[in-house]
Short mmCIF file of N, CA and C in Angstrom, two decimals:
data_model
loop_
_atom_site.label_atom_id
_atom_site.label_comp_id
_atom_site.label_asym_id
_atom_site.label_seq_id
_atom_site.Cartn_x
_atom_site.Cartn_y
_atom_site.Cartn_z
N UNK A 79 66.19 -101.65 -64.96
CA UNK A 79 64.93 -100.98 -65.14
C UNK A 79 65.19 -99.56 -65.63
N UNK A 80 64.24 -98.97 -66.44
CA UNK A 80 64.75 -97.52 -67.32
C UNK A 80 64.18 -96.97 -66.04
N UNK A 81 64.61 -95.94 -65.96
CA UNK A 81 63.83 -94.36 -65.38
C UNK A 81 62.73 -94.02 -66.09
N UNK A 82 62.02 -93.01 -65.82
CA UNK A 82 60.95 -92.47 -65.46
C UNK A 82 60.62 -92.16 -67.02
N UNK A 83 59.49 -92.03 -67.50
CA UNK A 83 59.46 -91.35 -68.85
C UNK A 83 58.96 -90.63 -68.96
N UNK A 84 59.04 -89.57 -70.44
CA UNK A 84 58.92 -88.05 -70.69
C UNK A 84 58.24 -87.57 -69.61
N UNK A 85 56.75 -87.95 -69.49
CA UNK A 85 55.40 -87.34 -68.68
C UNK A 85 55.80 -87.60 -67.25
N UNK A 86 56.23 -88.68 -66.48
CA UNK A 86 56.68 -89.04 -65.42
C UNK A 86 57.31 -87.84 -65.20
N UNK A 87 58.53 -87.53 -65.86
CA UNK A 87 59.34 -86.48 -65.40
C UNK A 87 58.95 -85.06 -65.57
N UNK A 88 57.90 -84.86 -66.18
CA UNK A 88 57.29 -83.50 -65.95
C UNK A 88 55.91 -82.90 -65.00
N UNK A 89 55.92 -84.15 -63.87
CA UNK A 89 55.14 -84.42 -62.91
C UNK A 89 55.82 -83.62 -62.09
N UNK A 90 54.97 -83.07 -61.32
CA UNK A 90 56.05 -82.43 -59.60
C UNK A 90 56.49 -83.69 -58.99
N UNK A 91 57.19 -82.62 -58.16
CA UNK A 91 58.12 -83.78 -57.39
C UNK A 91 57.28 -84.55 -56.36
N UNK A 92 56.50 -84.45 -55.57
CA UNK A 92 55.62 -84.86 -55.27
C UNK A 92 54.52 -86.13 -55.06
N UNK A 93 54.61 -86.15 -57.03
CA UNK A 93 53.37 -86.74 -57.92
C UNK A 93 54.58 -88.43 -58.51
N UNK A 94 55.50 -87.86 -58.26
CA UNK A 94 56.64 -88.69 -58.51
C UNK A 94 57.44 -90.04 -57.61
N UNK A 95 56.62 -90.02 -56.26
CA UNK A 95 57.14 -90.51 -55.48
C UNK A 95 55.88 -92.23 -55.45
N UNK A 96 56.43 -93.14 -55.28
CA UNK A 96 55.51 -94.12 -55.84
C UNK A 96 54.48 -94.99 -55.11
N UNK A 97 54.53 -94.11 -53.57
CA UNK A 97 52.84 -94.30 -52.52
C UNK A 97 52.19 -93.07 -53.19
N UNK A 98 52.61 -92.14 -53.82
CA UNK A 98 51.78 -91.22 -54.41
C UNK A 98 50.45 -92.06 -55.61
N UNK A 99 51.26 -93.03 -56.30
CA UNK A 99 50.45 -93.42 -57.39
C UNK A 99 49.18 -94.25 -56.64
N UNK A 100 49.55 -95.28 -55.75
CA UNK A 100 48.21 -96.10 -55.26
C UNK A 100 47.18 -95.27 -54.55
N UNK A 101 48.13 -94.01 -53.66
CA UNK A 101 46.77 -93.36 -52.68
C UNK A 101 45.87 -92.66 -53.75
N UNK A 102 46.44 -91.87 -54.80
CA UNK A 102 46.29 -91.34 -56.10
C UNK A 102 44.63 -92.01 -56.71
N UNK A 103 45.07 -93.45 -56.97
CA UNK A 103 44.39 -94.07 -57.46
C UNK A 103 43.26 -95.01 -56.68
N UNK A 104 43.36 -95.16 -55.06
CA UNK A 104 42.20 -94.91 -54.28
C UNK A 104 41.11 -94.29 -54.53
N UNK A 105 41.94 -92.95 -54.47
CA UNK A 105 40.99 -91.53 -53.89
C UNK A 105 40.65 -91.51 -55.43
N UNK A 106 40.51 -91.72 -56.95
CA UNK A 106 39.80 -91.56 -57.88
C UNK A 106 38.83 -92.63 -57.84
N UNK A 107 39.74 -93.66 -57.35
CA UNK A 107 38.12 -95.18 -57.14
C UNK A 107 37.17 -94.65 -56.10
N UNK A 108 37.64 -93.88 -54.97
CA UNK A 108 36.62 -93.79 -54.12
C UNK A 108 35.51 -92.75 -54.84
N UNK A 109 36.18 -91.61 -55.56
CA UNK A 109 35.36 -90.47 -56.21
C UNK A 109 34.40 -91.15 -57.27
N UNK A 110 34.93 -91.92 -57.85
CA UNK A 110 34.25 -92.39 -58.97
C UNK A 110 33.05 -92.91 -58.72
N UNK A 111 33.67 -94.06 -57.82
CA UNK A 111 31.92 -94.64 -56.90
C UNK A 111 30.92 -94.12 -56.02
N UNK A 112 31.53 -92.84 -55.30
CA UNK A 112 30.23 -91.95 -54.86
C UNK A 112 29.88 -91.10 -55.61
N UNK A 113 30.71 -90.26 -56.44
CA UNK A 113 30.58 -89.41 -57.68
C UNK A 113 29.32 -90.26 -58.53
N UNK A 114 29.60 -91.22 -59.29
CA UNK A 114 29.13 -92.19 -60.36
C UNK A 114 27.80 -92.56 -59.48
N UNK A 115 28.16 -93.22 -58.23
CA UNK A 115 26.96 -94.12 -57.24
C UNK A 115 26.25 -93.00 -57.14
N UNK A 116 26.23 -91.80 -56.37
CA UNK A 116 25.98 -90.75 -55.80
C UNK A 116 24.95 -90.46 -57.28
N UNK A 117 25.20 -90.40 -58.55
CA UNK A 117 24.44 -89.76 -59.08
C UNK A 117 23.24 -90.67 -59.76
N UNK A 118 23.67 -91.75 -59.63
CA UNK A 118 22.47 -92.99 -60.19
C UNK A 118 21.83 -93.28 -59.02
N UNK A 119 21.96 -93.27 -58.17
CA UNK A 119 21.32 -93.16 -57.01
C UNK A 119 20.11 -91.87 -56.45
N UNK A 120 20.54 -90.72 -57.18
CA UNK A 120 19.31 -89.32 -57.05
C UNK A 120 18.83 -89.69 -58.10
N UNK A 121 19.05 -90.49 -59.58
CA UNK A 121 18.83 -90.93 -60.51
C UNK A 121 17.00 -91.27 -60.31
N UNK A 122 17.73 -92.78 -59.74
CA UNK A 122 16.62 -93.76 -58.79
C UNK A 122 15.58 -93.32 -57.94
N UNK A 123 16.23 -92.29 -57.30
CA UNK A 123 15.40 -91.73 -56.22
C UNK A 123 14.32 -90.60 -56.95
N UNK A 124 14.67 -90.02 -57.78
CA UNK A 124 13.50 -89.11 -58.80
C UNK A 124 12.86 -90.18 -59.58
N UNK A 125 13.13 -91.01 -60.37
CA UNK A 125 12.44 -92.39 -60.72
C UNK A 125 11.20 -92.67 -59.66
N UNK A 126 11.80 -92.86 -58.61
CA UNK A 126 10.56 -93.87 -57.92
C UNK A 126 9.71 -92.39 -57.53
N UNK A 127 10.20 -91.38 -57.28
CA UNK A 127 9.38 -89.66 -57.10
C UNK A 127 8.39 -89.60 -58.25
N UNK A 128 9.13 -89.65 -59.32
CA UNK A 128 7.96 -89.28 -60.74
C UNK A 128 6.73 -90.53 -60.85
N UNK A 129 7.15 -92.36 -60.27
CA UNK A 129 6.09 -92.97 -60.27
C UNK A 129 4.55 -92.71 -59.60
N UNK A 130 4.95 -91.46 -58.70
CA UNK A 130 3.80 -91.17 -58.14
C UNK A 130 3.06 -90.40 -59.23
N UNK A 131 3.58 -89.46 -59.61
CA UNK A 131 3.18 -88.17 -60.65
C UNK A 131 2.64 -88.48 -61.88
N UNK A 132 3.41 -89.47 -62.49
CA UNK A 132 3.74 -89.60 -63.68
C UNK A 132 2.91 -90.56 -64.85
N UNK A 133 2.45 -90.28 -65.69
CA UNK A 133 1.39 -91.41 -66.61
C UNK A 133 0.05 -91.33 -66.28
N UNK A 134 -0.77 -92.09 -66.96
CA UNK A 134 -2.39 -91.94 -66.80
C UNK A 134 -2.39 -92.89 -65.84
N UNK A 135 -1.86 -93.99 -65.18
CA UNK A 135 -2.32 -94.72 -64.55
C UNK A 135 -1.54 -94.14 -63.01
N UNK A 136 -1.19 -92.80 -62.53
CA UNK A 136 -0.34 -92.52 -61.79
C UNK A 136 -1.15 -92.28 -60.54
N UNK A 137 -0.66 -92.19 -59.22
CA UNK A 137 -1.64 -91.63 -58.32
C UNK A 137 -1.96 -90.21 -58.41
N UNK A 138 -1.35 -89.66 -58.78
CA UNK A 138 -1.78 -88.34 -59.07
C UNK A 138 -3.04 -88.39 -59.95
N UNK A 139 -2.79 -88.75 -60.90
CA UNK A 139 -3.78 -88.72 -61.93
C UNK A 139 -5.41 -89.02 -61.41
N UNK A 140 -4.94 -90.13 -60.74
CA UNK A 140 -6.79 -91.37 -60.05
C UNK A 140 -7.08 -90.28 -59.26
N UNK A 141 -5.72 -89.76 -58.59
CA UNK A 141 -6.27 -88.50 -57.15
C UNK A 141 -7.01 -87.33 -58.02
N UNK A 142 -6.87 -86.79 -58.93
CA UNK A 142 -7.15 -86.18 -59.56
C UNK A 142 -8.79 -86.54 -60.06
N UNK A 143 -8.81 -87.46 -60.41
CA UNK A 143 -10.09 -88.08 -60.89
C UNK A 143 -11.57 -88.03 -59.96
N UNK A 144 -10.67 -88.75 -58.49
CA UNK A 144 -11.50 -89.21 -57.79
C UNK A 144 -11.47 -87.66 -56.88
N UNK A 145 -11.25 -86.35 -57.07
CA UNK A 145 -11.57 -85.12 -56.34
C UNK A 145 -12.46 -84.58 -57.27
N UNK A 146 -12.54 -84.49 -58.93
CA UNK A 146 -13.36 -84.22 -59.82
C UNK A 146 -14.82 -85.09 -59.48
N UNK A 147 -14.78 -86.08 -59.05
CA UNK A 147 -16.27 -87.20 -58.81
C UNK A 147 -16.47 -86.89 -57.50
N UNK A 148 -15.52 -86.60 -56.43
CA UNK A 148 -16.20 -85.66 -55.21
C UNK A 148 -16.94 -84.33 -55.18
N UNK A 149 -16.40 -83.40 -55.95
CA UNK A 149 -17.13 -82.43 -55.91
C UNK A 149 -17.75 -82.78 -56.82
N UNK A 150 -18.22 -83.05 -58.22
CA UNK A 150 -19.43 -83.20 -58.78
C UNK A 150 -20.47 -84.09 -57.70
N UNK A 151 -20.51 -85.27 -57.02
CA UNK A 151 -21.33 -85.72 -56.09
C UNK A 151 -21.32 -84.11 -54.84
N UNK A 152 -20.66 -83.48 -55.04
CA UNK A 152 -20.96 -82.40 -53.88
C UNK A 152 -21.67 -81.33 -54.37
N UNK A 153 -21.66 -80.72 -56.10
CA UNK A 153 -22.61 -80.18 -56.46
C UNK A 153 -23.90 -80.71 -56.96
N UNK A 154 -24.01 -81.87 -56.86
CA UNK A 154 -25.27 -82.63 -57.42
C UNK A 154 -26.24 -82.55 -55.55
N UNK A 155 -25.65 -82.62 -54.60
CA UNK A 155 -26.02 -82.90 -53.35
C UNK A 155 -26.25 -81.61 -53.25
N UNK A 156 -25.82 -80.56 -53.65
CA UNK A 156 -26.12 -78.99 -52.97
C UNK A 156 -27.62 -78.62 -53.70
N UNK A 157 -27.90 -79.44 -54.63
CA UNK A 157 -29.56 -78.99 -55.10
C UNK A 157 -30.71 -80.54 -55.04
N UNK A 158 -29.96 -81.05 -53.79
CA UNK A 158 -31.04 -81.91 -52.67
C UNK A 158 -31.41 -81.05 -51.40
N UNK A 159 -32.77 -81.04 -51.57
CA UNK A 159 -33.55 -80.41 -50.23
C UNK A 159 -32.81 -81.16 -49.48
N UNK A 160 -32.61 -80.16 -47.84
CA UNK A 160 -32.76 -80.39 -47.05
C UNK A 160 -31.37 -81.09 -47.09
N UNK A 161 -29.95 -81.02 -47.26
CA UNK A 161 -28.73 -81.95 -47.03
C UNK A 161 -28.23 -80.41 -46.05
N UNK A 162 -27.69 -81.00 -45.16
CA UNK A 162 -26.80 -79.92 -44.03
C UNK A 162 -26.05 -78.89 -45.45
N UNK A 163 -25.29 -77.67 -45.17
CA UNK A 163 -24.51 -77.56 -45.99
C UNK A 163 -23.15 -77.26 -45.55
N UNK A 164 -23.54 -77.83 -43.98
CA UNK A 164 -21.58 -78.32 -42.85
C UNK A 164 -21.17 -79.55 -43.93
N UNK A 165 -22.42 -80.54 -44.24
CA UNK A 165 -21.41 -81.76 -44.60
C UNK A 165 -21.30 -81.37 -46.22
N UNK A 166 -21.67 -80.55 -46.80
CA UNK A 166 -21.26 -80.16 -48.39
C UNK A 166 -19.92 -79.59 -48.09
N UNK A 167 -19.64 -78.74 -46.89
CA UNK A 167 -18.52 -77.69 -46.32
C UNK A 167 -17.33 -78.70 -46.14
N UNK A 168 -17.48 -79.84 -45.59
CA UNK A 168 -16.83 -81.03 -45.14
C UNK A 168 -16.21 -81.23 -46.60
N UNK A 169 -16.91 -82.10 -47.63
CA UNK A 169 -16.00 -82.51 -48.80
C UNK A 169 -15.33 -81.40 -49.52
N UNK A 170 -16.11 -80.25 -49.80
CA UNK A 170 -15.12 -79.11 -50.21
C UNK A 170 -13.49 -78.96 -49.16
N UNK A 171 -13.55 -78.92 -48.00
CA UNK A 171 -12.53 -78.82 -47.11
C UNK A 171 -11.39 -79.52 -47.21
N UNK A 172 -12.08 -81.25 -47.43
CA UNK A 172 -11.36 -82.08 -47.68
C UNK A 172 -10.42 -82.13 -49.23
N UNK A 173 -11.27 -81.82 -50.04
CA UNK A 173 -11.25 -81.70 -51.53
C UNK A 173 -9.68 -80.61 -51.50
N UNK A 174 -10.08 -79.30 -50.39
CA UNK A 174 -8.68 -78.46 -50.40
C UNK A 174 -7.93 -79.02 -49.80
N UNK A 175 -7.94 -79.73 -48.67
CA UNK A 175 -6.62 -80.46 -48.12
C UNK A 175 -5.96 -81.58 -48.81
N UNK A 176 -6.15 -82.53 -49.66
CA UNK A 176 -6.05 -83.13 -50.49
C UNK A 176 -4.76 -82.41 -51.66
N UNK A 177 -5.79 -81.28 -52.09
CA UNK A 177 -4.66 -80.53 -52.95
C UNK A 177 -3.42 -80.10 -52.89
N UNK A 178 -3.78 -79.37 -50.95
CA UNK A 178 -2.51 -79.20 -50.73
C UNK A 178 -1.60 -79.56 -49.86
N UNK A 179 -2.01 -80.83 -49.75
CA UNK A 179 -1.03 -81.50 -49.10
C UNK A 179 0.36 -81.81 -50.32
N UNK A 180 1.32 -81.81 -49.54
CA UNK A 180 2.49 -82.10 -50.04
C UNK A 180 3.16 -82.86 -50.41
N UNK A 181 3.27 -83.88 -49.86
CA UNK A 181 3.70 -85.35 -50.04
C UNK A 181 3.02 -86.85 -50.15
N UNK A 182 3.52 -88.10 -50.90
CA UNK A 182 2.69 -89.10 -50.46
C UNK A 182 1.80 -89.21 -49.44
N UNK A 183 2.40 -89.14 -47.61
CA UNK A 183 1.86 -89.82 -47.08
C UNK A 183 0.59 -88.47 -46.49
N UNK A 184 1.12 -87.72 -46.36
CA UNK A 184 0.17 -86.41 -46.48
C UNK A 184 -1.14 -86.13 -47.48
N UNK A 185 -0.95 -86.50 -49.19
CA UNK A 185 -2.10 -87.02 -49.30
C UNK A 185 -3.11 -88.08 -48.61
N UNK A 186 -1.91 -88.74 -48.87
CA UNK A 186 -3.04 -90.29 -48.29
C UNK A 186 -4.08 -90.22 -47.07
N UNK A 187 -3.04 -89.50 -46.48
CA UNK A 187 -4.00 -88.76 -45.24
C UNK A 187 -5.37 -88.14 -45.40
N UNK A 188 -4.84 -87.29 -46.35
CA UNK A 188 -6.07 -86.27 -46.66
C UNK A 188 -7.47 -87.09 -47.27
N UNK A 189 -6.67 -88.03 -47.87
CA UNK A 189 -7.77 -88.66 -49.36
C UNK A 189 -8.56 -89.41 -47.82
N UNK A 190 -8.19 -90.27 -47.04
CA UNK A 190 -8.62 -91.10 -45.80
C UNK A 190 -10.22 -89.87 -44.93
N UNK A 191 -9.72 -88.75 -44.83
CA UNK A 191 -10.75 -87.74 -45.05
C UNK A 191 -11.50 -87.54 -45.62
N UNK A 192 -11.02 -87.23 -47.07
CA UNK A 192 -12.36 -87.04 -47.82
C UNK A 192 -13.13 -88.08 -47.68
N UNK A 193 -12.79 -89.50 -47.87
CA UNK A 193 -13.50 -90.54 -48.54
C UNK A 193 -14.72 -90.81 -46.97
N UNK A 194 -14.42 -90.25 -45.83
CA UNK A 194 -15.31 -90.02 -44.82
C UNK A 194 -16.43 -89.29 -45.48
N UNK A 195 -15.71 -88.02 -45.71
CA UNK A 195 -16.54 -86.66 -45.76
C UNK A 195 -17.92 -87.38 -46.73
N UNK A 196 -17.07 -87.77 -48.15
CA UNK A 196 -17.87 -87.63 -49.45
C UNK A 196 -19.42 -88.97 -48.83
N UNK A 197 -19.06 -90.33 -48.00
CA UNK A 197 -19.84 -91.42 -47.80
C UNK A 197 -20.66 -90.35 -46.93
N UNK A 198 -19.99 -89.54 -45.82
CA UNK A 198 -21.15 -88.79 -44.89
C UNK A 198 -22.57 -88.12 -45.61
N UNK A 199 -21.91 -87.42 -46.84
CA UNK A 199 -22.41 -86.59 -48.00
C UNK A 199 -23.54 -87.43 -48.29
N UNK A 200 -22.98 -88.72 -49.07
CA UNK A 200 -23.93 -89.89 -50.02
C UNK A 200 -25.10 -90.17 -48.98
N UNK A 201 -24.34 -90.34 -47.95
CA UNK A 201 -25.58 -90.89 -46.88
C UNK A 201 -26.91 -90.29 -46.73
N UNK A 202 -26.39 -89.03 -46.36
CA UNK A 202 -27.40 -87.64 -46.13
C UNK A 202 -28.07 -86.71 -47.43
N UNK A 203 -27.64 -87.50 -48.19
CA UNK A 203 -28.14 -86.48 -49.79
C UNK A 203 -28.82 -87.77 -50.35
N UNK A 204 -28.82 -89.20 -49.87
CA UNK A 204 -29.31 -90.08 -51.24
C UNK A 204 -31.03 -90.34 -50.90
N UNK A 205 -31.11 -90.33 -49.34
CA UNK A 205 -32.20 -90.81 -49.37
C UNK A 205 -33.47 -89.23 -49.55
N UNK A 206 -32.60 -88.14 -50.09
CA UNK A 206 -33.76 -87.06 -50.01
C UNK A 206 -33.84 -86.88 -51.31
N UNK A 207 -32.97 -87.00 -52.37
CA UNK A 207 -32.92 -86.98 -54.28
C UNK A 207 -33.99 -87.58 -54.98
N UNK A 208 -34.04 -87.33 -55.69
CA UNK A 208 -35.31 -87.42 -56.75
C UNK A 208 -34.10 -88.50 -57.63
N UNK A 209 -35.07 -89.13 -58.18
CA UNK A 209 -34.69 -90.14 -58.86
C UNK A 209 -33.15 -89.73 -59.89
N UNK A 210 -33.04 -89.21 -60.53
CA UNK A 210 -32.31 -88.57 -61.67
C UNK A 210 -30.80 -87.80 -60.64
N UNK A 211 -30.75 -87.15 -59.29
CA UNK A 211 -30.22 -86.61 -58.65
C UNK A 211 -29.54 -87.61 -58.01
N UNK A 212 -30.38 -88.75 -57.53
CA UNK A 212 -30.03 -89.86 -57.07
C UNK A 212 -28.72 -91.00 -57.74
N UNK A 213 -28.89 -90.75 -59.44
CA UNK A 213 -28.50 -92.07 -60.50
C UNK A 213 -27.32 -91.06 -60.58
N UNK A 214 -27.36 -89.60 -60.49
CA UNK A 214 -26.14 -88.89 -60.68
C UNK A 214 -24.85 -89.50 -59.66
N UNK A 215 -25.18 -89.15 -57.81
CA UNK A 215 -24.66 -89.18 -57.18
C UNK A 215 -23.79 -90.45 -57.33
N UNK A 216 -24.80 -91.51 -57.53
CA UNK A 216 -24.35 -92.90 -57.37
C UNK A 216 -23.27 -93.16 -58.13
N UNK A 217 -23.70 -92.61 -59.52
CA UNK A 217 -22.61 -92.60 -60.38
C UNK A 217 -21.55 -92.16 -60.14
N UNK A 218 -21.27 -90.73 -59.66
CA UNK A 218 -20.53 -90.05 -59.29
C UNK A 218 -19.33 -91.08 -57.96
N UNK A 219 -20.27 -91.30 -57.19
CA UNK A 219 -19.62 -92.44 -55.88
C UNK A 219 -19.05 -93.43 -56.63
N UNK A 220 -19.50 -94.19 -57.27
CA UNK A 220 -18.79 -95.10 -58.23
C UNK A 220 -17.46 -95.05 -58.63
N UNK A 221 -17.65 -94.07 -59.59
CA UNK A 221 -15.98 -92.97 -59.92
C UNK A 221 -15.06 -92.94 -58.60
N UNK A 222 -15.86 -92.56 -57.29
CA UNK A 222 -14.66 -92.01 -56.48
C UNK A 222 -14.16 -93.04 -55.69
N UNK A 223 -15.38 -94.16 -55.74
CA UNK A 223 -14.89 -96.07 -55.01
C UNK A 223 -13.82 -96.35 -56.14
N UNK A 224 -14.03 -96.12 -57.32
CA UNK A 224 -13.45 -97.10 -58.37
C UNK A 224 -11.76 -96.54 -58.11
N UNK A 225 -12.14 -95.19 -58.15
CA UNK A 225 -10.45 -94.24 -58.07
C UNK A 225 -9.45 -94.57 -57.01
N UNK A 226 -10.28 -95.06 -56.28
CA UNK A 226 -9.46 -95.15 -54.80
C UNK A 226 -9.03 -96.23 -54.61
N UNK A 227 -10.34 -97.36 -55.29
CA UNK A 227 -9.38 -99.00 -55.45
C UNK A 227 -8.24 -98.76 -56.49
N UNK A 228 -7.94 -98.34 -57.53
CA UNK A 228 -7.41 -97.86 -58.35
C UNK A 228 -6.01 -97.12 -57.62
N UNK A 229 -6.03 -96.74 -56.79
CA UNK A 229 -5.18 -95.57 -56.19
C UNK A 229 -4.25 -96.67 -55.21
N UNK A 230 -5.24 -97.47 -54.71
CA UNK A 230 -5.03 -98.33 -53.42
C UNK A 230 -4.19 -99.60 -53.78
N UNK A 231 -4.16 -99.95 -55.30
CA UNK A 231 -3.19 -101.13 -55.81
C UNK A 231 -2.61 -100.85 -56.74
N UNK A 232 -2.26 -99.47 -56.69
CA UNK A 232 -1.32 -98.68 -57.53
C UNK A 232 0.52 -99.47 -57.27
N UNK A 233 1.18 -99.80 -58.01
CA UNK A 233 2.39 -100.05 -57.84
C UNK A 233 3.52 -99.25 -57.09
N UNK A 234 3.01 -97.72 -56.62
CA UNK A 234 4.30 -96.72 -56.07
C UNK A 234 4.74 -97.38 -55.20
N UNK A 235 3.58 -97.74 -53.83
CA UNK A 235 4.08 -98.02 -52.67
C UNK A 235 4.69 -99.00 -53.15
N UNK A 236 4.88 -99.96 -54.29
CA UNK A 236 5.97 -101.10 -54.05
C UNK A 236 7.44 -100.59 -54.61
N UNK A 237 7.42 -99.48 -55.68
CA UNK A 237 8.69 -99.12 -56.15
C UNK A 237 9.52 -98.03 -54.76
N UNK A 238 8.24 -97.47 -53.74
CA UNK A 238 8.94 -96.70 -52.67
C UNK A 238 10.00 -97.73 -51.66
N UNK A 239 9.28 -98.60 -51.74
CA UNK A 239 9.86 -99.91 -50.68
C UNK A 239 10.43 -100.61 -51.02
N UNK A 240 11.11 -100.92 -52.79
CA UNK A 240 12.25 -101.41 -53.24
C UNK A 240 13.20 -100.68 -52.86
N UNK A 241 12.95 -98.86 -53.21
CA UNK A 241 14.18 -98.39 -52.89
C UNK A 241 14.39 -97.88 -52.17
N UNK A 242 13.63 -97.66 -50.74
CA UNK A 242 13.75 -97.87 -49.41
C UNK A 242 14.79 -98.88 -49.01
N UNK A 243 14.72 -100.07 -49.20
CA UNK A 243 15.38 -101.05 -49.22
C UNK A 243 16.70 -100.98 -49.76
N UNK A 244 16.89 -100.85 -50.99
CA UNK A 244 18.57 -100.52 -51.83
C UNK A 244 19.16 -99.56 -51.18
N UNK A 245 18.43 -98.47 -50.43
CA UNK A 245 19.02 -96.96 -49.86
C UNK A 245 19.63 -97.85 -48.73
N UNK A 246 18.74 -98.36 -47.83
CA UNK A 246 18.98 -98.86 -46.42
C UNK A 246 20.21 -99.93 -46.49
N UNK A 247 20.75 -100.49 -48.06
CA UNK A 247 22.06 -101.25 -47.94
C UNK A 247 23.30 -100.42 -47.75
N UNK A 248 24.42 -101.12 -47.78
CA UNK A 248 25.54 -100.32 -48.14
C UNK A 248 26.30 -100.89 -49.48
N UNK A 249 26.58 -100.00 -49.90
CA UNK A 249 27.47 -99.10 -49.89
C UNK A 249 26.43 -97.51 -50.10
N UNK A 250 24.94 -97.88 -50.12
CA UNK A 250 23.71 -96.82 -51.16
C UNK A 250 23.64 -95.94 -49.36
N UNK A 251 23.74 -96.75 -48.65
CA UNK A 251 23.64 -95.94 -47.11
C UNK A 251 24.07 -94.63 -47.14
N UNK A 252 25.47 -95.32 -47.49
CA UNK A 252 26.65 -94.17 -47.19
C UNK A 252 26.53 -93.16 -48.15
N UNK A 253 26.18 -93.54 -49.10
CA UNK A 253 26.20 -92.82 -50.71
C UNK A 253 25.33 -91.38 -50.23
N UNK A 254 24.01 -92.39 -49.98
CA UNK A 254 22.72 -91.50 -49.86
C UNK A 254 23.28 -90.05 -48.61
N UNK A 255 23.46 -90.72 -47.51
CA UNK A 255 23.86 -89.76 -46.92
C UNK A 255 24.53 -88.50 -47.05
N UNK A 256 25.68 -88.53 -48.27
CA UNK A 256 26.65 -87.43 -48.26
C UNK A 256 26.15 -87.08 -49.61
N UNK A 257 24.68 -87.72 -50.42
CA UNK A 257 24.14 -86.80 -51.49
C UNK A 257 23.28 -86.33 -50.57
N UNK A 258 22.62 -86.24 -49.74
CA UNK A 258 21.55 -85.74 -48.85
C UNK A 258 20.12 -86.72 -49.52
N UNK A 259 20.26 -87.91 -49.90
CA UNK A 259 18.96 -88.70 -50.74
C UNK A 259 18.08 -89.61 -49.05
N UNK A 260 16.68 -88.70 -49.59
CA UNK A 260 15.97 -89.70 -47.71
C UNK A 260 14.90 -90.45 -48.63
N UNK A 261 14.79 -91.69 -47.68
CA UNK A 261 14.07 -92.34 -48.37
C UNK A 261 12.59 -91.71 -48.51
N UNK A 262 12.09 -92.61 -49.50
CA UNK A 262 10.27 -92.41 -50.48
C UNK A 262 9.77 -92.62 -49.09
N UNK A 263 9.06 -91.53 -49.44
CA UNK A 263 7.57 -91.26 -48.90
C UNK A 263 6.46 -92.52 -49.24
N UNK A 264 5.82 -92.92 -48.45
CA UNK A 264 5.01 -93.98 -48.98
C UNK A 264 3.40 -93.86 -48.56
N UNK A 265 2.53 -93.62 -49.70
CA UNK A 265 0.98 -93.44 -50.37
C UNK A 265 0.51 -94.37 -48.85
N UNK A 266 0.23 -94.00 -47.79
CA UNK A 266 -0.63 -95.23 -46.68
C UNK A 266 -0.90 -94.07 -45.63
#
């Protein structure tokens, strides 16, 4: 068998010894696959993040929609005689918690509120409206039923709970852990 060649021999002494080469070549397989895993994995995890945000058909977007058709049903109700103006105070309130809530399930929360507030609203504003005030509101309610079914069979919660699932396997366990990746928040 020849000895060592050119590059071999300008290795330290060290790098030269031949349990050096397999542990060597471990520790780059192990880097590679949490390195490599580790980064298609935050990859994934902003993927299923932006499905909330992201496109016209997104929850953000319907949420968006269906707070524009709350407060218009809340300024159409503020020039009906006689509606409290605690329960106009109510959907505005809601309308801000909504906004700033932070996360999936923290909206969802909030929206579970409004959609109280805004029916309390419809209730107490429809039967005092004049005809025209009346065809507004309804309309308006329409928009914010339609947004919410819309919101409610939205696909996130199923892409949160695919990769809920892939995180919760291994080798994505381990991965996730030492990228700091926690699982999706989920719209309920």
């Amino acid at each position: 068998m020849k000895g060592p060649c050119k590059l071999e021999q300008k290795l330290p002494a060290a790098l030269r010894r031949k349990a050096v080469a397999p542990a060597l070549a471990a520790v780059m397989a192990l880097a590679g696959v949490f390195g490599i895993g580790g980064a298609k994995l935050a990859g994934y995890a902003q993927r299923t993040a932006a499905s909330f945000d992201s496109g016209m058909y997104s929850i953000s977007a319907d949420l968006d929609a269906r707070l524009n058709a709350a407060a218009n049903l809340a300024t159409v109700a503020g020039k009906v005689d006689g509606v409290d103006e605690g329960v106009i105070a109510a959907v505005d309130g809601a309308i801000a918690a909504v906004q700033a809530a932070d996360s999936p399930a923290a909206k969802a929360g909030a929206d579970r509120t409004l959609s109280e507030a805004v029916n309390a609203l419809y209730d107490a504003a429809a039967g005092a409206a004049n005809a025209n005030q009346a065809d507004l509101m309804a309309g308006e309610l329409a928009e914010f039923n339609s947004r919410g079914n819309t919101i409610y069979n939205n696909d996130y919660n199923s892409n949160a709970r695919r990769f809920n699932q892939d995180l919760g396997g291994q080798p994505a366990r381990l991965i996730g852990a030492l990228w700091g990746i926690e699982p999706a928040e989920y719209y309920e």
